[in-house]
Tab-separated table of C-alpha atoms in Angstrom:
chain	number	residue	atom	x	y	z
G	1	PRO	CA	57.000	-7.863	3.741
G	2	GLN	CA	53.346	-8.088	3.020
G	3	PRO	CA	52.891	-9.341	-0.607
G	4	LEU	CA	52.350	-6.319	-3.073
G	5	SER	CA	48.867	-5.608	-3.835
G	6	LEU	CA	46.958	-2.753	-5.367
G	7	THR	CA	43.697	-0.928	-4.667
G	8	TYR	CA	42.074	1.870	-6.384
G	9	SER	CA	39.385	4.432	-6.450
G	10	ILE	CA	37.463	5.944	-9.405
G	11	THR	CA	35.301	9.013	-9.977
G	12	ASN	CA	32.979	9.101	-12.976
G	13	PRO	CA	32.613	11.709	-15.668
G	14	THR	CA	30.428	14.739	-14.283
G	15	CYS	CA	28.512	15.038	-17.610
G	16	PRO	CA	27.859	12.967	-20.671
G	17	THR	CA	30.243	14.701	-22.859
G	18	ASN	CA	32.999	15.248	-20.413
G	19	THR	CA	36.348	13.344	-20.222
G	20	ASN	CA	37.154	14.190	-16.524
G	21	ALA	CA	36.895	10.912	-14.856
G	22	THR	CA	39.789	9.773	-12.557
G	23	ILE	CA	41.485	6.584	-11.364
G	24	PHE	CA	43.654	6.819	-8.259
G	25	GLY	CA	45.835	3.912	-7.386
G	26	TYR	CA	47.104	2.952	-4.001
G	27	GLY	CA	50.029	0.374	-3.621
G	28	ILE	CA	49.996	-1.876	-0.514
G	29	GLY	CA	52.582	-4.013	0.840
G	30	GLY	CA	55.686	-5.003	-1.350
G	31	THR	CA	58.620	-2.762	-0.752
G	32	PRO	CA	57.666	0.893	-0.547
G	33	PRO	CA	58.099	3.404	-1.898
G	34	TYR	CA	56.285	2.637	-5.157
G	35	THR	CA	58.321	3.704	-8.075
G	36	ASN	CA	55.761	4.054	-10.748
G	37	TYR	CA	52.058	3.618	-11.714
G	38	ALA	CA	50.894	2.943	-15.178
G	39	LEU	CA	47.486	2.965	-16.772
G	40	SER	CA	46.372	1.343	-19.978
G	41	GLY	CA	42.939	1.599	-21.687
G	42	PRO	CA	41.205	4.186	-23.932
G	43	VAL	CA	43.993	6.376	-22.525
G	44	ASN	CA	47.411	5.079	-22.019
G	45	ILE	CA	49.594	6.676	-19.513
G	46	PRO	CA	52.881	4.730	-18.806
G	47	THR	CA	54.251	6.873	-16.007
G	48	SER	CA	52.760	8.461	-12.882
G	49	ALA	CA	54.775	8.925	-9.554
G	50	ASN	CA	51.603	9.142	-7.390
G	51	GLY	CA	49.071	7.009	-9.246
G	52	GLN	CA	46.695	9.719	-9.768
G	53	PHE	CA	45.257	9.593	-13.457
G	54	THR	CA	42.934	12.381	-14.395
G	55	GLY	CA	41.101	13.616	-17.420
G	56	LEU	CA	40.027	10.091	-18.381
G	57	PRO	CA	37.158	9.072	-20.790
G	58	PRO	CA	34.734	6.190	-20.046
G	59	GLY	CA	36.050	2.732	-20.615
G	60	ASN	CA	37.833	-0.297	-19.395
G	61	TYR	CA	41.291	0.148	-17.821
G	62	SER	CA	44.180	-1.716	-16.384
G	63	LEU	CA	46.377	-0.262	-13.663
G	64	THR	CA	49.820	-1.415	-12.597
G	65	VAL	CA	52.017	-0.396	-9.648
G	66	THR	CA	55.782	-1.305	-9.350
G	67	ASP	CA	57.562	-1.321	-5.961
G	68	SER	CA	61.265	-0.403	-5.077
G	69	ASN	CA	62.364	-3.988	-6.000
G	70	GLY	CA	60.925	-3.782	-9.469
G	71	ASN	CA	58.041	-5.970	-8.803
G	72	PRO	CA	54.775	-5.120	-10.583
G	73	LYS	CA	51.189	-5.731	-9.690
G	74	THR	CA	48.362	-5.168	-12.108
G	75	GLN	CA	44.575	-4.920	-11.625
G	76	ASN	CA	42.547	-5.447	-14.698
G	77	GLY	CA	38.838	-4.610	-15.357
G	78	ILE	CA	38.565	-1.075	-13.938
G	79	VAL	CA	35.451	0.272	-15.461
G	80	ILE	CA	34.613	3.928	-15.775
G	81	PRO	CA	30.916	4.065	-16.954
G	82	ASN	CA	29.294	6.875	-18.965
G	83	ALA	CA	27.547	9.651	-17.298
G	84	PRO	CA	23.630	9.538	-17.158
G	85	ASP	CA	22.417	11.207	-20.254
G	86	MET	CA	19.073	12.391	-21.732
G	87	SER	CA	17.423	10.145	-24.350
G	88	LEU	CA	15.259	11.204	-27.286
G	89	THR	CA	13.116	8.896	-29.270
G	90	ALA	CA	10.366	8.887	-31.788
G	91	THR	CA	7.610	6.562	-32.703
G	92	GLN	CA	8.808	6.686	-36.270
G	93	THR	CA	11.330	8.814	-38.032
G	94	THR	CA	9.987	8.615	-41.600
G	95	ILE	CA	6.356	9.889	-42.281
G	96	CYS	CA	4.232	10.936	-45.046
G	97	ALA	CA	3.185	14.726	-45.382
G	98	GLY	CA	0.508	15.545	-42.890
G	99	ALA	CA	0.951	12.644	-40.613
G	100	SER	CA	1.712	12.990	-36.835
G	101	LYS	CA	4.338	11.467	-34.835
G	102	THR	CA	5.316	11.517	-31.193
G	103	ILE	CA	8.781	12.404	-29.868
G	104	THR	CA	9.860	11.778	-26.409
G	105	ALA	CA	12.576	13.260	-24.228
G	106	SER	CA	13.602	11.682	-20.981
G	107	GLY	CA	16.488	11.921	-18.446
G	108	GLY	CA	16.587	15.715	-17.916
G	109	MET	CA	15.661	17.058	-14.513
G	110	THR	CA	14.426	20.539	-15.554
G	111	ALA	CA	12.125	21.817	-18.375
G	112	TYR	CA	12.464	20.354	-21.877
G	113	ASN	CA	13.008	23.196	-24.352
G	114	TRP	CA	12.498	22.694	-27.985
G	115	THR	CA	13.823	24.143	-31.150
G	116	SER	CA	13.726	23.100	-34.870
G	117	ASP	CA	15.690	23.928	-37.989
G	118	VAL	CA	12.480	24.384	-39.870
G	119	SER	CA	9.630	26.175	-38.483
G	120	ASP	CA	6.844	23.801	-37.284
G	121	PRO	CA	3.884	25.365	-35.675
G	122	THR	CA	2.709	22.104	-34.374
G	123	MET	CA	5.942	21.947	-31.993
G	124	ALA	CA	5.580	23.234	-28.399
G	125	ALA	CA	8.289	25.288	-27.022
G	126	THR	CA	8.560	23.169	-23.839
G	127	GLY	CA	7.291	19.772	-22.555
G	128	SER	CA	7.684	16.155	-23.258
G	129	PRO	CA	6.217	14.224	-25.091
G	130	GLN	CA	5.666	16.215	-28.386
G	131	THR	CA	3.296	15.332	-30.988
G	132	VAL	CA	4.346	17.054	-34.277
G	133	SER	CA	3.298	17.042	-37.932
G	134	PRO	CA	5.937	18.517	-39.960
G	135	THR	CA	5.312	19.313	-43.644
G	136	GLN	CA	8.908	18.909	-44.642
G	137	THR	CA	12.064	17.046	-43.271
G	138	THR	CA	12.839	18.631	-39.913
G	139	THR	CA	15.313	18.354	-37.169
G	140	TYR	CA	14.318	18.808	-33.556
G	141	THR	CA	16.562	19.556	-30.728
G	142	VAL	CA	15.682	19.336	-27.071
G	143	THR	CA	17.784	20.810	-24.197
G	144	SER	CA	17.466	20.251	-20.562
G	145	THR	CA	19.604	20.428	-17.413
G	146	SER	CA	20.460	17.599	-14.865
G	147	VAL	CA	21.215	18.533	-11.361
G	148	ARG	CA	22.598	15.817	-9.309
G	149	SER	CA	24.436	15.426	-5.968
G	150	ASP	CA	27.473	13.361	-6.987
G	151	ASN	CA	29.211	11.293	-4.334
G	152	LEU	CA	32.980	11.208	-5.165
G	153	ILE	CA	33.723	8.444	-2.525
G	154	TYR	CA	34.339	5.023	-4.278
G	155	ASN	CA	32.990	1.914	-2.358
G	156	GLY	CA	31.920	4.077	0.506
G	157	ASP	CA	29.148	1.544	1.196
G	158	PHE	CA	31.830	-1.274	1.347
G	159	PHE	CA	29.764	-3.371	-1.114
G	160	LEU	CA	32.831	-4.301	-3.058
G	161	GLY	CA	34.721	-5.320	0.103
G	162	ASN	CA	38.321	-4.314	0.938
G	163	VAL	CA	38.718	-2.008	-2.045
G	164	GLY	CA	39.213	1.617	-2.779
G	165	PHE	CA	40.942	2.957	0.426
G	166	THR	CA	44.102	2.707	2.451
G	167	SER	CA	44.600	2.090	6.160
G	168	ASP	CA	47.200	2.267	8.765
G	169	TYR	CA	45.478	-0.560	10.406
G	170	THR	CA	45.830	-4.188	9.461
G	171	TYR	CA	43.170	-5.983	7.574
G	172	TYR	CA	42.019	-9.481	8.667
G	173	ALA	CA	39.291	-11.463	6.892
G	174	THR	CA	38.181	-12.681	10.396
G	175	ASN	CA	39.744	-11.553	13.620
G	176	THR	CA	40.100	-14.722	15.575
G	177	SER	CA	43.028	-13.554	17.566
G	178	LEU	CA	41.158	-10.369	18.703
G	179	ALA	CA	44.048	-8.349	17.410
G	180	GLN	CA	43.753	-4.578	18.038
G	181	LYS	CA	44.379	-1.957	15.364
G	182	ALA	CA	42.554	-4.263	13.129
G	183	TYR	CA	39.761	-3.861	10.697
G	184	GLY	CA	37.647	-6.049	8.413
G	185	VAL	CA	34.752	-5.529	5.899
G	186	VAL	CA	31.671	-7.851	6.601
G	187	ALA	CA	27.835	-7.678	6.659
G	188	ASN	CA	27.713	-8.865	10.435
G	189	ALA	CA	30.243	-7.690	13.223
G	190	ASN	CA	30.082	-10.778	15.209
G	191	THR	CA	31.294	-13.019	12.301
G	192	TRP	CA	34.381	-11.091	12.178
G	193	GLU	CA	35.224	-10.952	15.855
G	194	SER	CA	33.485	-13.127	18.581
G	195	ALA	CA	33.831	-10.332	21.200
G	196	PHE	CA	31.660	-8.051	19.152
G	197	ALA	CA	27.906	-7.750	19.294
G	198	SER	CA	25.869	-9.148	16.399
G	199	CYS	CA	25.425	-5.847	14.614
G	200	SER	CA	24.524	-5.525	10.972
G	201	GLU	CA	25.734	-3.065	8.209
G	202	HIS	CA	23.646	0.030	7.841
G	203	THR	CA	21.153	-0.426	4.999
G	204	GLY	CA	20.150	-4.058	5.193
G	205	SER	CA	20.383	-4.436	1.497
G	206	ALA	CA	21.455	-7.786	0.160
G	207	GLY	CA	25.261	-8.032	-0.396
G	208	SER	CA	26.069	-4.774	1.474
G	209	LYS	CA	28.896	-4.560	4.084
G	210	MET	CA	30.505	-2.206	6.606
G	211	LEU	CA	34.017	-1.433	7.863
G	212	VAL	CA	34.355	-2.962	11.283
G	213	VAL	CA	37.221	-1.841	13.549
G	214	ASP	CA	39.032	-3.145	16.730
G	215	GLY	CA	40.479	0.212	17.888
G	216	SER	CA	44.135	0.826	18.275
G	217	THR	CA	45.923	1.297	21.645
G	218	VAL	CA	49.067	2.805	20.480
G	219	ASN	CA	50.244	5.985	18.757
G	220	ALA	CA	47.858	8.300	20.562
G	221	GLY	CA	45.076	7.951	17.908
G	222	ASN	CA	47.304	9.145	15.166
G	223	ASP	CA	46.724	5.957	12.862
G	224	ALA	CA	44.157	6.511	10.155
G	225	PHE	CA	41.673	3.455	9.848
G	226	TRP	CA	40.344	4.700	6.477
G	227	CYS	CA	41.756	6.999	3.794
G	228	GLN	CA	40.868	7.941	0.229
G	229	THR	CA	41.952	10.657	-2.117
G	230	VAL	CA	39.442	12.108	-4.581
G	231	PRO	CA	39.648	14.936	-7.076
G	232	VAL	CA	38.062	18.225	-6.292
G	233	THR	CA	37.410	21.508	-8.244
G	234	PRO	CA	38.959	24.583	-6.739
G	235	GLY	CA	36.627	26.896	-5.056
G	236	GLN	CA	33.635	24.369	-4.723
G	237	ASN	CA	31.616	23.418	-1.657
G	238	TYR	CA	31.629	19.704	-0.640
G	239	SER	CA	29.659	17.819	1.998
G	240	LEU	CA	30.923	14.727	4.035
G	241	THR	CA	28.449	12.325	5.783
G	242	TYR	CA	28.937	8.916	7.312
G	243	TYR	CA	27.227	6.523	9.731
G	244	LEU	CA	28.694	5.054	12.999
G	245	GLN	CA	27.703	2.283	15.466
G	246	ALA	CA	29.336	0.783	18.548
G	247	LEU	CA	30.251	-2.918	18.453
G	248	ALA	CA	31.306	-3.167	22.108
G	249	THR	CA	31.205	-1.481	25.456
G	250	PRO	CA	31.910	0.284	27.756
G	251	THR	CA	34.191	2.771	25.935
G	252	ASN	CA	33.184	4.757	23.037
G	253	ALA	CA	35.275	5.481	20.064
G	254	SER	CA	35.833	9.116	19.059
G	255	ILE	CA	36.040	9.715	15.384
G	256	GLN	CA	38.089	12.612	13.873
G	257	VAL	CA	38.089	13.488	10.203
G	258	LYS	CA	41.078	15.269	8.382
G	259	ILE	CA	41.133	16.556	4.873
G	260	ASN	CA	44.609	17.286	3.548
G	261	GLY	CA	46.105	16.944	6.950
G	262	ILE	CA	43.560	19.470	8.609
G	263	THR	CA	40.787	18.598	11.107
G	264	VAL	CA	37.520	19.304	9.835
G	265	GLY	CA	34.163	19.202	11.850
G	266	ALA	CA	33.640	18.176	15.410
G	267	ASN	CA	34.783	14.719	16.728
G	268	THR	CA	31.973	12.297	16.751
G	269	SER	CA	31.623	9.455	19.360
G	270	THR	CA	29.664	6.173	18.950
G	271	ALA	CA	26.305	5.634	20.814
G	272	ALA	CA	26.526	4.299	24.398
G	273	SER	CA	24.598	1.153	23.197
G	274	THR	CA	25.798	-1.302	20.585
G	275	CYS	CA	24.186	-1.882	17.117
G	276	SER	CA	22.646	1.685	17.029
G	277	TRP	CA	23.580	3.408	13.932
G	278	THR	CA	23.726	7.176	14.072
G	279	GLN	CA	24.602	9.700	11.262
G	280	ALA	CA	27.463	11.997	12.097
G	281	PRO	CA	26.846	15.676	11.688
G	282	SER	CA	27.409	16.706	8.101
G	283	ILE	CA	30.895	18.382	7.561
G	284	ASN	CA	30.986	21.101	4.898
G	285	TRP	CA	34.296	21.762	3.205
G	286	ASN	CA	35.440	24.247	0.627
G	287	SER	CA	38.267	23.147	-1.661
G	288	GLY	CA	39.900	26.507	-1.885
G	289	ALA	CA	42.953	26.052	-4.353
G	290	ASN	CA	43.129	22.403	-3.846
G	291	THR	CA	42.566	20.084	-6.713
G	292	THR	CA	42.450	16.785	-4.506
G	293	ALA	CA	41.036	15.890	-1.100
G	294	ASN	CA	42.904	13.314	0.971
G	295	ILE	CA	40.048	12.265	3.354
G	296	CYS	CA	41.202	10.212	6.629
G	297	PHE	CA	39.458	8.988	9.649
G	298	TYR	CA	41.102	8.449	12.873
G	299	ASP	CA	39.840	6.946	16.284
G	300	LEU	CA	41.167	9.159	19.096
G	301	THR	CA	40.332	6.709	21.754
G	302	THR	CA	43.104	4.215	22.670
G	303	THR	CA	41.377	2.396	25.583
G	304	PRO	CA	41.803	-1.346	25.138
G	305	ILE	CA	38.307	-2.266	26.576
G	306	GLY	CA	35.437	-1.411	24.262
G	307	ASN	CA	36.615	1.178	21.550
G	308	ASP	CA	35.158	-0.986	18.705
G	309	PHE	CA	32.931	0.403	16.078
G	310	ALA	CA	31.650	0.140	12.541
G	311	ILE	CA	31.465	2.865	9.826
G	312	ASP	CA	29.355	2.755	6.708
G	313	ASP	CA	27.934	4.924	3.805
G	314	ILE	CA	30.638	7.365	3.678
G	315	THR	CA	29.688	10.248	1.153
G	316	PHE	CA	31.628	13.175	-0.031
G	317	SER	CA	29.330	15.025	-2.481
G	318	ARG	CA	28.967	18.061	-4.622
G	319	THR	CA	26.080	19.467	-6.693
G	320	ASN	CA	26.841	18.954	-10.343
G	321	ASN	CA	24.932	20.674	-13.311
G	322	CYS	CA	25.038	19.296	-16.659
G	323	ASN	CA	23.516	20.953	-19.806
G	324	LEU	CA	22.008	18.197	-21.902
G	325	SER	CA	20.994	18.388	-25.645
G	326	LYS	CA	19.792	15.606	-28.087
G	327	SER	CA	18.611	16.006	-31.747
G	328	ILE	CA	16.390	13.789	-33.887
G	329	THR	CA	15.456	14.285	-37.545
G	330	ILE	CA	11.871	13.372	-38.984
G	331	THR	CA	12.006	12.670	-42.637
G	332	VAL	CA	8.810	13.810	-44.510
G	333	THR	CA	7.901	12.070	-47.794
G	334	ASN	CA	5.686	14.462	-49.753
G	335	SER	CA	4.725	12.177	-52.722
G	336	ILE	CA	5.088	8.885	-54.277
G	337	VAL	CA	6.791	8.973	-57.739
G	338	LEU	CA	5.538	6.293	-60.006
G	339	ASN	CA	7.534	5.303	-62.913
G	340	ILE	CA	5.925	3.684	-65.885
G	341	VAL	CA	7.977	2.118	-68.765
G	342	ASN	CA	6.267	1.770	-72.041
G	343	PRO	CA	6.013	-1.987	-72.891
G	344	PRO	CA	7.004	-3.368	-76.342
G	345	ALA	CA	4.296	-3.669	-78.780
G	346	VAL	CA	2.215	-6.844	-78.530
G	347	CYS	CA	-0.447	-8.495	-80.800
G	348	ALA	CA	-4.035	-9.143	-79.457
G	349	PRO	CA	-4.890	-11.024	-77.486
G	350	GLY	CA	-1.470	-10.730	-75.736
G	351	SER	CA	-0.860	-9.012	-72.385
G	352	VAL	CA	2.015	-7.149	-70.671
G	353	ASN	CA	2.881	-6.693	-66.992
């Protein structure tokens, strides 16, 4: 069998104070079924049958999968970053009575609203930066809201290479044998398979890649060339987008998307000419009672001539609102206390310090 390997996908915390990140592991090769997944890091979870770990805080994790023969495979260095947060700074946090200092909030996306634990008429109710002149030590609190479209797909731009997804197709670093039902992850299609046009990945950014596919001629289009499972919130709306281009002619690929085994949206065909990226129509999906979405792409065309394509920049997004809050204390020193200690008696012309 193919040697046991492991890939994974992650989703980040939705808000700075949340511990709702996820790591989903996917065993590959070895001897299925995979008997256990284990996670270690800020949270240690020694047993999982499906490799889906939820409710995680930010941090550095290690993931292990074990196959039916008892062979383990571990992936270290899986990093869940902190969610974007608001910051609050002051030019100085200790001042003399009557002095003015500037405090600045950044990172929010709506109005900055201010309160203080001691009344300060120099503080405005909204806006940033603020110039304040407290007469006594005062704690200022600012609140704002961030509204972001969070993409739940991990490595949807393939920048990290052959990571974060599963496939019924076979991966080749280069397809010198012109195998069908095969895929690779490269920046230029012709470097992977000589029969392909010299088509580049979608964005043109340094280091970026795309998924290139030599279409299957078997199984009536029922083999998924890309799948990833992501966590979802019940009753929420999500939007799926992706880009396609043809790598060979004359036959177009016909791409079908399924979420949790159900076809969503209309099938999308590649353009008639090669190296022409087109964005597929956005697919809207409501999670209903689901807590995960298993997203899979299929090529329904099984013609051996042509039927070669690339996909890139897959997104599955939701609108996420976070209520942000930060506080800072400005300490006011009202006076200077001078302590004078009487010196011992001295005789003239002596002196004391």
